[in-house]
Amino acid sequence: MEELVKNIVAACDAIKADIVKTGSNKAAEARVRKATLQLEKLGKQYRKDTCAK
């Protein structure tokens, strides 16, 4: 569970780092889209792990 939370924080940090660049940088926009998809998967895994208890 601790590793999952670290991955969620890392995904949020990646989004924060690139979100400020998205106005003029298409590569940053693509990285943000990819990171949000990963964050969605991690969120679903977190919900699955916490509801199982």
PDB file of N, CA, C and O in Angstrom:
ATOM      1  N   MET A   1       0.821  -1.183   0.000  1.00  0.00           N
ATOM      2  CA  MET A   1       0.000   0.000   0.000  1.00  0.00           C
ATOM      3  C   MET A   1       0.873   1.259   0.000  1.00  0.00           C
ATOM      4  O   MET A   1       0.545   2.230  -0.681  1.00  0.00           O
ATOM      5  N   GLU A   2       1.954   1.207   0.758  1.00  0.00           N
ATOM      6  CA  GLU A   2       2.851   2.357   0.832  1.00  0.00           C
ATOM      7  C   GLU A   2       3.467   2.653  -0.538  1.00  0.00           C
ATOM      8  O   GLU A   2       3.609   3.818  -0.925  1.00  0.00           O
ATOM      9  N   GLU A   3       3.800   1.625  -1.268  1.00  0.00           N
ATOM     10  CA  GLU A   3       4.374   1.788  -2.605  1.00  0.00           C
ATOM     11  C   GLU A   3       3.344   2.412  -3.553  1.00  0.00           C
ATOM     12  O   GLU A   3       3.683   3.264  -4.379  1.00  0.00           O
ATOM     13  N   LEU A   4       2.103   2.016  -3.417  1.00  0.00           N
ATOM     14  CA  LEU A   4       1.035   2.566  -4.244  1.00  0.00           C
ATOM     15  C   LEU A   4       0.861   4.060  -3.986  1.00  0.00           C
ATOM     16  O   LEU A   4       0.728   4.851  -4.936  1.00  0.00           O
ATOM     17  N   VAL A   5       0.897   4.461  -2.740  1.00  0.00           N
ATOM     18  CA  VAL A   5       0.776   5.878  -2.401  1.00  0.00           C
ATOM     19  C   VAL A   5       1.960   6.665  -2.956  1.00  0.00           C
ATOM     20  O   VAL A   5       1.786   7.773  -3.482  1.00  0.00           O
ATOM     21  N   LYS A   6       3.157   6.100  -2.895  1.00  0.00           N
ATOM     22  CA  LYS A   6       4.331   6.764  -3.465  1.00  0.00           C
ATOM     23  C   LYS A   6       4.166   6.949  -4.975  1.00  0.00           C
ATOM     24  O   LYS A   6       4.544   7.983  -5.523  1.00  0.00           O
ATOM     25  N   ASN A   7       3.603   5.952  -5.646  1.00  0.00           N
ATOM     26  CA  ASN A   7       3.375   6.047  -7.093  1.00  0.00           C
ATOM     27  C   ASN A   7       2.333   7.119  -7.419  1.00  0.00           C
ATOM     28  O   ASN A   7       2.470   7.832  -8.418  1.00  0.00           O
ATOM     29  N   ILE A   8       1.310   7.232  -6.590  1.00  0.00           N
ATOM     30  CA  ILE A   8       0.288   8.260  -6.797  1.00  0.00           C
ATOM     31  C   ILE A   8       0.900   9.645  -6.637  1.00  0.00           C
ATOM     32  O   ILE A   8       0.665  10.540  -7.455  1.00  0.00           O
ATOM     33  N   VAL A   9       1.714   9.822  -5.614  1.00  0.00           N
ATOM     34  CA  VAL A   9       2.376  11.114  -5.389  1.00  0.00           C
ATOM     35  C   VAL A   9       3.312  11.432  -6.549  1.00  0.00           C
ATOM     36  O   VAL A   9       3.365  12.573  -7.028  1.00  0.00           O
ATOM     37  N   ALA A  10       4.042  10.448  -7.033  1.00  0.00           N
ATOM     38  CA  ALA A  10       4.956  10.663  -8.155  1.00  0.00           C
ATOM     39  C   ALA A  10       4.196  11.069  -9.420  1.00  0.00           C
ATOM     40  O   ALA A  10       4.639  11.948 -10.169  1.00  0.00           O
ATOM     41  N   ALA A  11       3.047  10.448  -9.659  1.00  0.00           N
ATOM     42  CA  ALA A  11       2.239  10.800 -10.826  1.00  0.00           C
ATOM     43  C   ALA A  11       1.718  12.232 -10.696  1.00  0.00           C
ATOM     44  O   ALA A  11       1.722  12.991 -11.675  1.00  0.00           O
ATOM     45  N   CYS A  12       1.302  12.617  -9.512  1.00  0.00           N
ATOM     46  CA  CYS A  12       0.833  13.994  -9.290  1.00  0.00           C
ATOM     47  C   CYS A  12       1.968  14.990  -9.492  1.00  0.00           C
ATOM     48  O   CYS A  12       1.766  16.056 -10.086  1.00  0.00           O
ATOM     49  N   ASP A  13       3.143  14.659  -9.025  1.00  0.00           N
ATOM     50  CA  ASP A  13       4.298  15.544  -9.201  1.00  0.00           C
ATOM     51  C   ASP A  13       4.650  15.694 -10.682  1.00  0.00           C
ATOM     52  O   ASP A  13       5.004  16.782 -11.136  1.00  0.00           O
ATOM     53  N   ALA A  14       4.551  14.617 -11.430  1.00  0.00           N
ATOM     54  CA  ALA A  14       4.834  14.670 -12.869  1.00  0.00           C
ATOM     55  C   ALA A  14       3.834  15.572 -13.578  1.00  0.00           C
ATOM     56  O   ALA A  14       4.201  16.343 -14.461  1.00  0.00           O
ATOM     57  N   ILE A  15       2.580  15.481 -13.168  1.00  0.00           N
ATOM     58  CA  ILE A  15       1.552  16.329 -13.770  1.00  0.00           C
ATOM     59  C   ILE A  15       1.821  17.793 -13.425  1.00  0.00           C
ATOM     60  O   ILE A  15       1.755  18.667 -14.289  1.00  0.00           O
ATOM     61  N   LYS A  16       2.141  18.065 -12.159  1.00  0.00           N
ATOM     62  CA  LYS A  16       2.413  19.446 -11.739  1.00  0.00           C
ATOM     63  C   LYS A  16       3.588  20.041 -12.491  1.00  0.00           C
ATOM     64  O   LYS A  16       3.566  21.216 -12.851  1.00  0.00           O
ATOM     65  N   ALA A  17       4.601  19.257 -12.735  1.00  0.00           N
ATOM     66  CA  ALA A  17       5.799  19.753 -13.413  1.00  0.00           C
ATOM     67  C   ALA A  17       5.508  20.140 -14.861  1.00  0.00           C
ATOM     68  O   ALA A  17       6.069  21.109 -15.375  1.00  0.00           O
ATOM     69  N   ASP A  18       4.625  19.406 -15.515  1.00  0.00           N
ATOM     70  CA  ASP A  18       4.358  19.656 -16.932  1.00  0.00           C
ATOM     71  C   ASP A  18       3.148  20.548 -17.186  1.00  0.00           C
ATOM     72  O   ASP A  18       3.029  21.119 -18.263  1.00  0.00           O
ATOM     73  N   ILE A  19       2.260  20.679 -16.216  1.00  0.00           N
ATOM     74  CA  ILE A  19       1.034  21.434 -16.451  1.00  0.00           C
ATOM     75  C   ILE A  19       1.319  22.904 -16.730  1.00  0.00           C
ATOM     76  O   ILE A  19       0.598  23.544 -17.497  1.00  0.00           O
ATOM     77  N   VAL A  20       2.389  23.439 -16.169  1.00  0.00           N
ATOM     78  CA  VAL A  20       2.720  24.848 -16.394  1.00  0.00           C
ATOM     79  C   VAL A  20       3.268  25.078 -17.805  1.00  0.00           C
ATOM     80  O   VAL A  20       3.257  26.199 -18.285  1.00  0.00           O
ATOM     81  N   LYS A  21       3.713  24.030 -18.458  1.00  0.00           N
ATOM     82  CA  LYS A  21       4.308  24.136 -19.792  1.00  0.00           C
ATOM     83  C   LYS A  21       3.298  23.887 -20.918  1.00  0.00           C
ATOM     84  O   LYS A  21       3.650  24.010 -22.086  1.00  0.00           O
ATOM     85  N   THR A  22       2.085  23.533 -20.581  1.00  0.00           N
ATOM     86  CA  THR A  22       1.153  23.032 -21.589  1.00  0.00           C
ATOM     87  C   THR A  22       0.655  24.064 -22.584  1.00  0.00           C
ATOM     88  O   THR A  22       0.138  23.695 -23.619  1.00  0.00           O
ATOM     89  N   GLY A  23       0.781  25.339 -22.307  1.00  0.00           N
ATOM     90  CA  GLY A  23       0.264  26.344 -23.231  1.00  0.00           C
ATOM     91  C   GLY A  23       0.928  26.317 -24.590  1.00  0.00           C
ATOM     92  O   GLY A  23       0.282  26.447 -25.622  1.00  0.00           O
ATOM     93  N   SER A  24       2.227  26.119 -24.621  1.00  0.00           N
ATOM     94  CA  SER A  24       2.949  26.203 -25.887  1.00  0.00           C
ATOM     95  C   SER A  24       3.764  24.952 -26.208  1.00  0.00           C
ATOM     96  O   SER A  24       4.433  24.912 -27.225  1.00  0.00           O
ATOM     97  N   ASN A  25       3.701  23.959 -25.371  1.00  0.00           N
ATOM     98  CA  ASN A  25       4.544  22.786 -25.536  1.00  0.00           C
ATOM     99  C   ASN A  25       3.669  21.546 -25.708  1.00  0.00           C
ATOM    100  O   ASN A  25       3.100  21.033 -24.750  1.00  0.00           O
ATOM    101  N   LYS A  26       3.570  21.065 -26.929  1.00  0.00           N
ATOM    102  CA  LYS A  26       2.711  19.912 -27.205  1.00  0.00           C
ATOM    103  C   LYS A  26       3.229  18.629 -26.563  1.00  0.00           C
ATOM    104  O   LYS A  26       2.449  17.765 -26.191  1.00  0.00           O
ATOM    105  N   ALA A  27       4.547  18.512 -26.403  1.00  0.00           N
ATOM    106  CA  ALA A  27       5.100  17.329 -25.758  1.00  0.00           C
ATOM    107  C   ALA A  27       4.691  17.293 -24.286  1.00  0.00           C
ATOM    108  O   ALA A  27       4.375  16.228 -23.748  1.00  0.00           O
ATOM    109  N   ALA A  28       4.673  18.446 -23.636  1.00  0.00           N
ATOM    110  CA  ALA A  28       4.239  18.511 -22.239  1.00  0.00           C
ATOM    111  C   ALA A  28       2.769  18.146 -22.124  1.00  0.00           C
ATOM    112  O   ALA A  28       2.361  17.462 -21.174  1.00  0.00           O
ATOM    113  N   GLU A  29       1.968  18.583 -23.086  1.00  0.00           N
ATOM    114  CA  GLU A  29       0.551  18.222 -23.084  1.00  0.00           C
ATOM    115  C   GLU A  29       0.368  16.715 -23.178  1.00  0.00           C
ATOM    116  O   GLU A  29      -0.466  16.132 -22.482  1.00  0.00           O
ATOM    117  N   ALA A  30       1.164  16.072 -24.011  1.00  0.00           N
ATOM    118  CA  ALA A  30       1.086  14.617 -24.159  1.00  0.00           C
ATOM    119  C   ALA A  30       1.513  13.918 -22.872  1.00  0.00           C
ATOM    120  O   ALA A  30       0.902  12.928 -22.465  1.00  0.00           O
ATOM    121  N   ARG A  31       2.552  14.440 -22.221  1.00  0.00           N
ATOM    122  CA  ARG A  31       2.997  13.842 -20.950  1.00  0.00           C
ATOM    123  C   ARG A  31       1.933  13.984 -19.869  1.00  0.00           C
ATOM    124  O   ARG A  31       1.720  13.059 -19.075  1.00  0.00           O
ATOM    125  N   VAL A  32       1.240  15.109 -19.842  1.00  0.00           N
ATOM    126  CA  VAL A  32       0.171  15.305 -18.860  1.00  0.00           C
ATOM    127  C   VAL A  32      -0.966  14.330 -19.120  1.00  0.00           C
ATOM    128  O   VAL A  32      -1.489  13.711 -18.189  1.00  0.00           O
ATOM    129  N   ARG A  33      -1.351  14.177 -20.383  1.00  0.00           N
ATOM    130  CA  ARG A  33      -2.420  13.220 -20.704  1.00  0.00           C
ATOM    131  C   ARG A  33      -2.029  11.809 -20.289  1.00  0.00           C
ATOM    132  O   ARG A  33      -2.827  11.073 -19.704  1.00  0.00           O
ATOM    133  N   LYS A  34      -0.793  11.423 -20.568  1.00  0.00           N
ATOM    134  CA  LYS A  34      -0.315  10.084 -20.204  1.00  0.00           C
ATOM    135  C   LYS A  34      -0.290   9.906 -18.692  1.00  0.00           C
ATOM    136  O   LYS A  34      -0.707   8.870 -18.165  1.00  0.00           O
ATOM    137  N   ALA A  35       0.171  10.918 -17.987  1.00  0.00           N
ATOM    138  CA  ALA A  35       0.256  10.837 -16.522  1.00  0.00           C
ATOM    139  C   ALA A  35      -1.133  10.772 -15.889  1.00  0.00           C
ATOM    140  O   ALA A  35      -1.323  10.084 -14.882  1.00  0.00           O
ATOM    141  N   THR A  36      -2.109  11.470 -16.475  1.00  0.00           N
ATOM    142  CA  THR A  36      -3.460  11.406 -15.908  1.00  0.00           C
ATOM    143  C   THR A  36      -4.080  10.024 -16.101  1.00  0.00           C
ATOM    144  O   THR A  36      -4.822   9.554 -15.243  1.00  0.00           O
ATOM    145  N   LEU A  37      -3.749   9.371 -17.211  1.00  0.00           N
ATOM    146  CA  LEU A  37      -4.227   8.000 -17.405  1.00  0.00           C
ATOM    147  C   LEU A  37      -3.607   7.067 -16.383  1.00  0.00           C
ATOM    148  O   LEU A  37      -4.276   6.188 -15.831  1.00  0.00           O
ATOM    149  N   GLN A  38      -2.322   7.258 -16.108  1.00  0.00           N
ATOM    150  CA  GLN A  38      -1.653   6.442 -15.103  1.00  0.00           C
ATOM    151  C   GLN A  38      -2.245   6.721 -13.719  1.00  0.00           C
ATOM    152  O   GLN A  38      -2.452   5.801 -12.931  1.00  0.00           O
ATOM    153  N   LEU A  39      -2.534   7.982 -13.437  1.00  0.00           N
ATOM    154  CA  LEU A  39      -3.123   8.350 -12.156  1.00  0.00           C
ATOM    155  C   LEU A  39      -4.498   7.717 -11.980  1.00  0.00           C
ATOM    156  O   LEU A  39      -4.850   7.273 -10.889  1.00  0.00           O
ATOM    157  N   GLU A  40      -5.243   7.641 -13.065  1.00  0.00           N
ATOM    158  CA  GLU A  40      -6.553   6.998 -13.014  1.00  0.00           C
ATOM    159  C   GLU A  40      -6.412   5.519 -12.634  1.00  0.00           C
ATOM    160  O   GLU A  40      -7.137   5.018 -11.774  1.00  0.00           O
ATOM    161  N   LYS A  41      -5.464   4.841 -13.248  1.00  0.00           N
ATOM    162  CA  LYS A  41      -5.234   3.424 -12.936  1.00  0.00           C
ATOM    163  C   LYS A  41      -4.812   3.249 -11.486  1.00  0.00           C
ATOM    164  O   LYS A  41      -5.276   2.338 -10.796  1.00  0.00           O
ATOM    165  N   LEU A  42      -3.931   4.126 -11.021  1.00  0.00           N
ATOM    166  CA  LEU A  42      -3.474   4.040  -9.631  1.00  0.00           C
ATOM    167  C   LEU A  42      -4.619   4.314  -8.662  1.00  0.00           C
ATOM    168  O   LEU A  42      -4.722   3.669  -7.613  1.00  0.00           O
ATOM    169  N   GLY A  43      -5.473   5.256  -8.998  1.00  0.00           N
ATOM    170  CA  GLY A  43      -6.635   5.558  -8.163  1.00  0.00           C
ATOM    171  C   GLY A  43      -7.581   4.378  -8.055  1.00  0.00           C
ATOM    172  O   GLY A  43      -8.100   4.076  -6.978  1.00  0.00           O
ATOM    173  N   LYS A  44      -7.795   3.701  -9.173  1.00  0.00           N
ATOM    174  CA  LYS A  44      -8.652   2.515  -9.152  1.00  0.00           C
ATOM    175  C   LYS A  44      -8.033   1.407  -8.312  1.00  0.00           C
ATOM    176  O   LYS A  44      -8.730   0.711  -7.571  1.00  0.00           O
ATOM    177  N   GLN A  45      -6.716   1.247  -8.415  1.00  0.00           N
ATOM    178  CA  GLN A  45      -6.037   0.233  -7.618  1.00  0.00           C
ATOM    179  C   GLN A  45      -6.121   0.569  -6.136  1.00  0.00           C
ATOM    180  O   GLN A  45      -6.352  -0.303  -5.306  1.00  0.00           O
ATOM    181  N   TYR A  46      -5.974   1.841  -5.790  1.00  0.00           N
ATOM    182  CA  TYR A  46      -6.071   2.277  -4.396  1.00  0.00           C
ATOM    183  C   TYR A  46      -7.473   1.988  -3.851  1.00  0.00           C
ATOM    184  O   TYR A  46      -7.625   1.470  -2.746  1.00  0.00           O
ATOM    185  N   ARG A  47      -8.488   2.326  -4.643  1.00  0.00           N
ATOM    186  CA  ARG A  47      -9.863   2.080  -4.215  1.00  0.00           C
ATOM    187  C   ARG A  47     -10.108   0.584  -4.021  1.00  0.00           C
ATOM    188  O   ARG A  47     -10.735   0.172  -3.047  1.00  0.00           O
ATOM    189  N   LYS A  48      -9.569  -0.227  -4.924  1.00  0.00           N
ATOM    190  CA  LYS A  48      -9.741  -1.675  -4.835  1.00  0.00           C
ATOM    191  C   LYS A  48      -9.056  -2.215  -3.576  1.00  0.00           C
ATOM    192  O   LYS A  48      -9.613  -3.043  -2.858  1.00  0.00           O
ATOM    193  N   ASP A  49      -7.849  -1.727  -3.299  1.00  0.00           N
ATOM    194  CA  ASP A  49      -7.095  -2.210  -2.144  1.00  0.00           C
ATOM    195  C   ASP A  49      -7.727  -1.777  -0.818  1.00  0.00           C
ATOM    196  O   ASP A  49      -7.711  -2.527   0.148  1.00  0.00           O
ATOM    197  N   THR A  50      -8.270  -0.571  -0.764  1.00  0.00           N
ATOM    198  CA  THR A  50      -8.818  -0.091   0.501  1.00  0.00           C
ATOM    199  C   THR A  50     -10.205  -0.643   0.766  1.00  0.00           C
ATOM    200  O   THR A  50     -10.596  -0.779   1.918  1.00  0.00           O
ATOM    201  N   CYS A  51     -10.952  -0.960  -0.258  1.00  0.00           N
ATOM    202  CA  CYS A  51     -12.307  -1.504  -0.067  1.00  0.00           C
ATOM    203  C   CYS A  51     -12.270  -2.988   0.271  1.00  0.00           C
ATOM    204  O   CYS A  51     -13.236  -3.528   0.790  1.00  0.00           O
ATOM    205  N   ALA A  52     -11.178  -3.648  -0.009  1.00  0.00           N
ATOM    206  CA  ALA A  52     -11.069  -5.083   0.216  1.00  0.00           C
ATOM    207  C   ALA A  52     -10.911  -5.426   1.691  1.00  0.00           C
ATOM    208  O   ALA A  52     -11.093  -6.570   2.078  1.00  0.00           O
ATOM    209  N   LYS A  53     -10.610  -4.434   2.500  1.00  0.00           N
ATOM    210  CA  LYS A  53     -10.360  -4.722   3.931  1.00  0.00           C
ATOM    211  C   LYS A  53     -11.604  -4.843   4.712  1.00  0.00           C
ATOM    212  O   LYS A  53     -12.607  -4.592   4.691  1.00  0.00           O
TER     213      LYS A  53
END
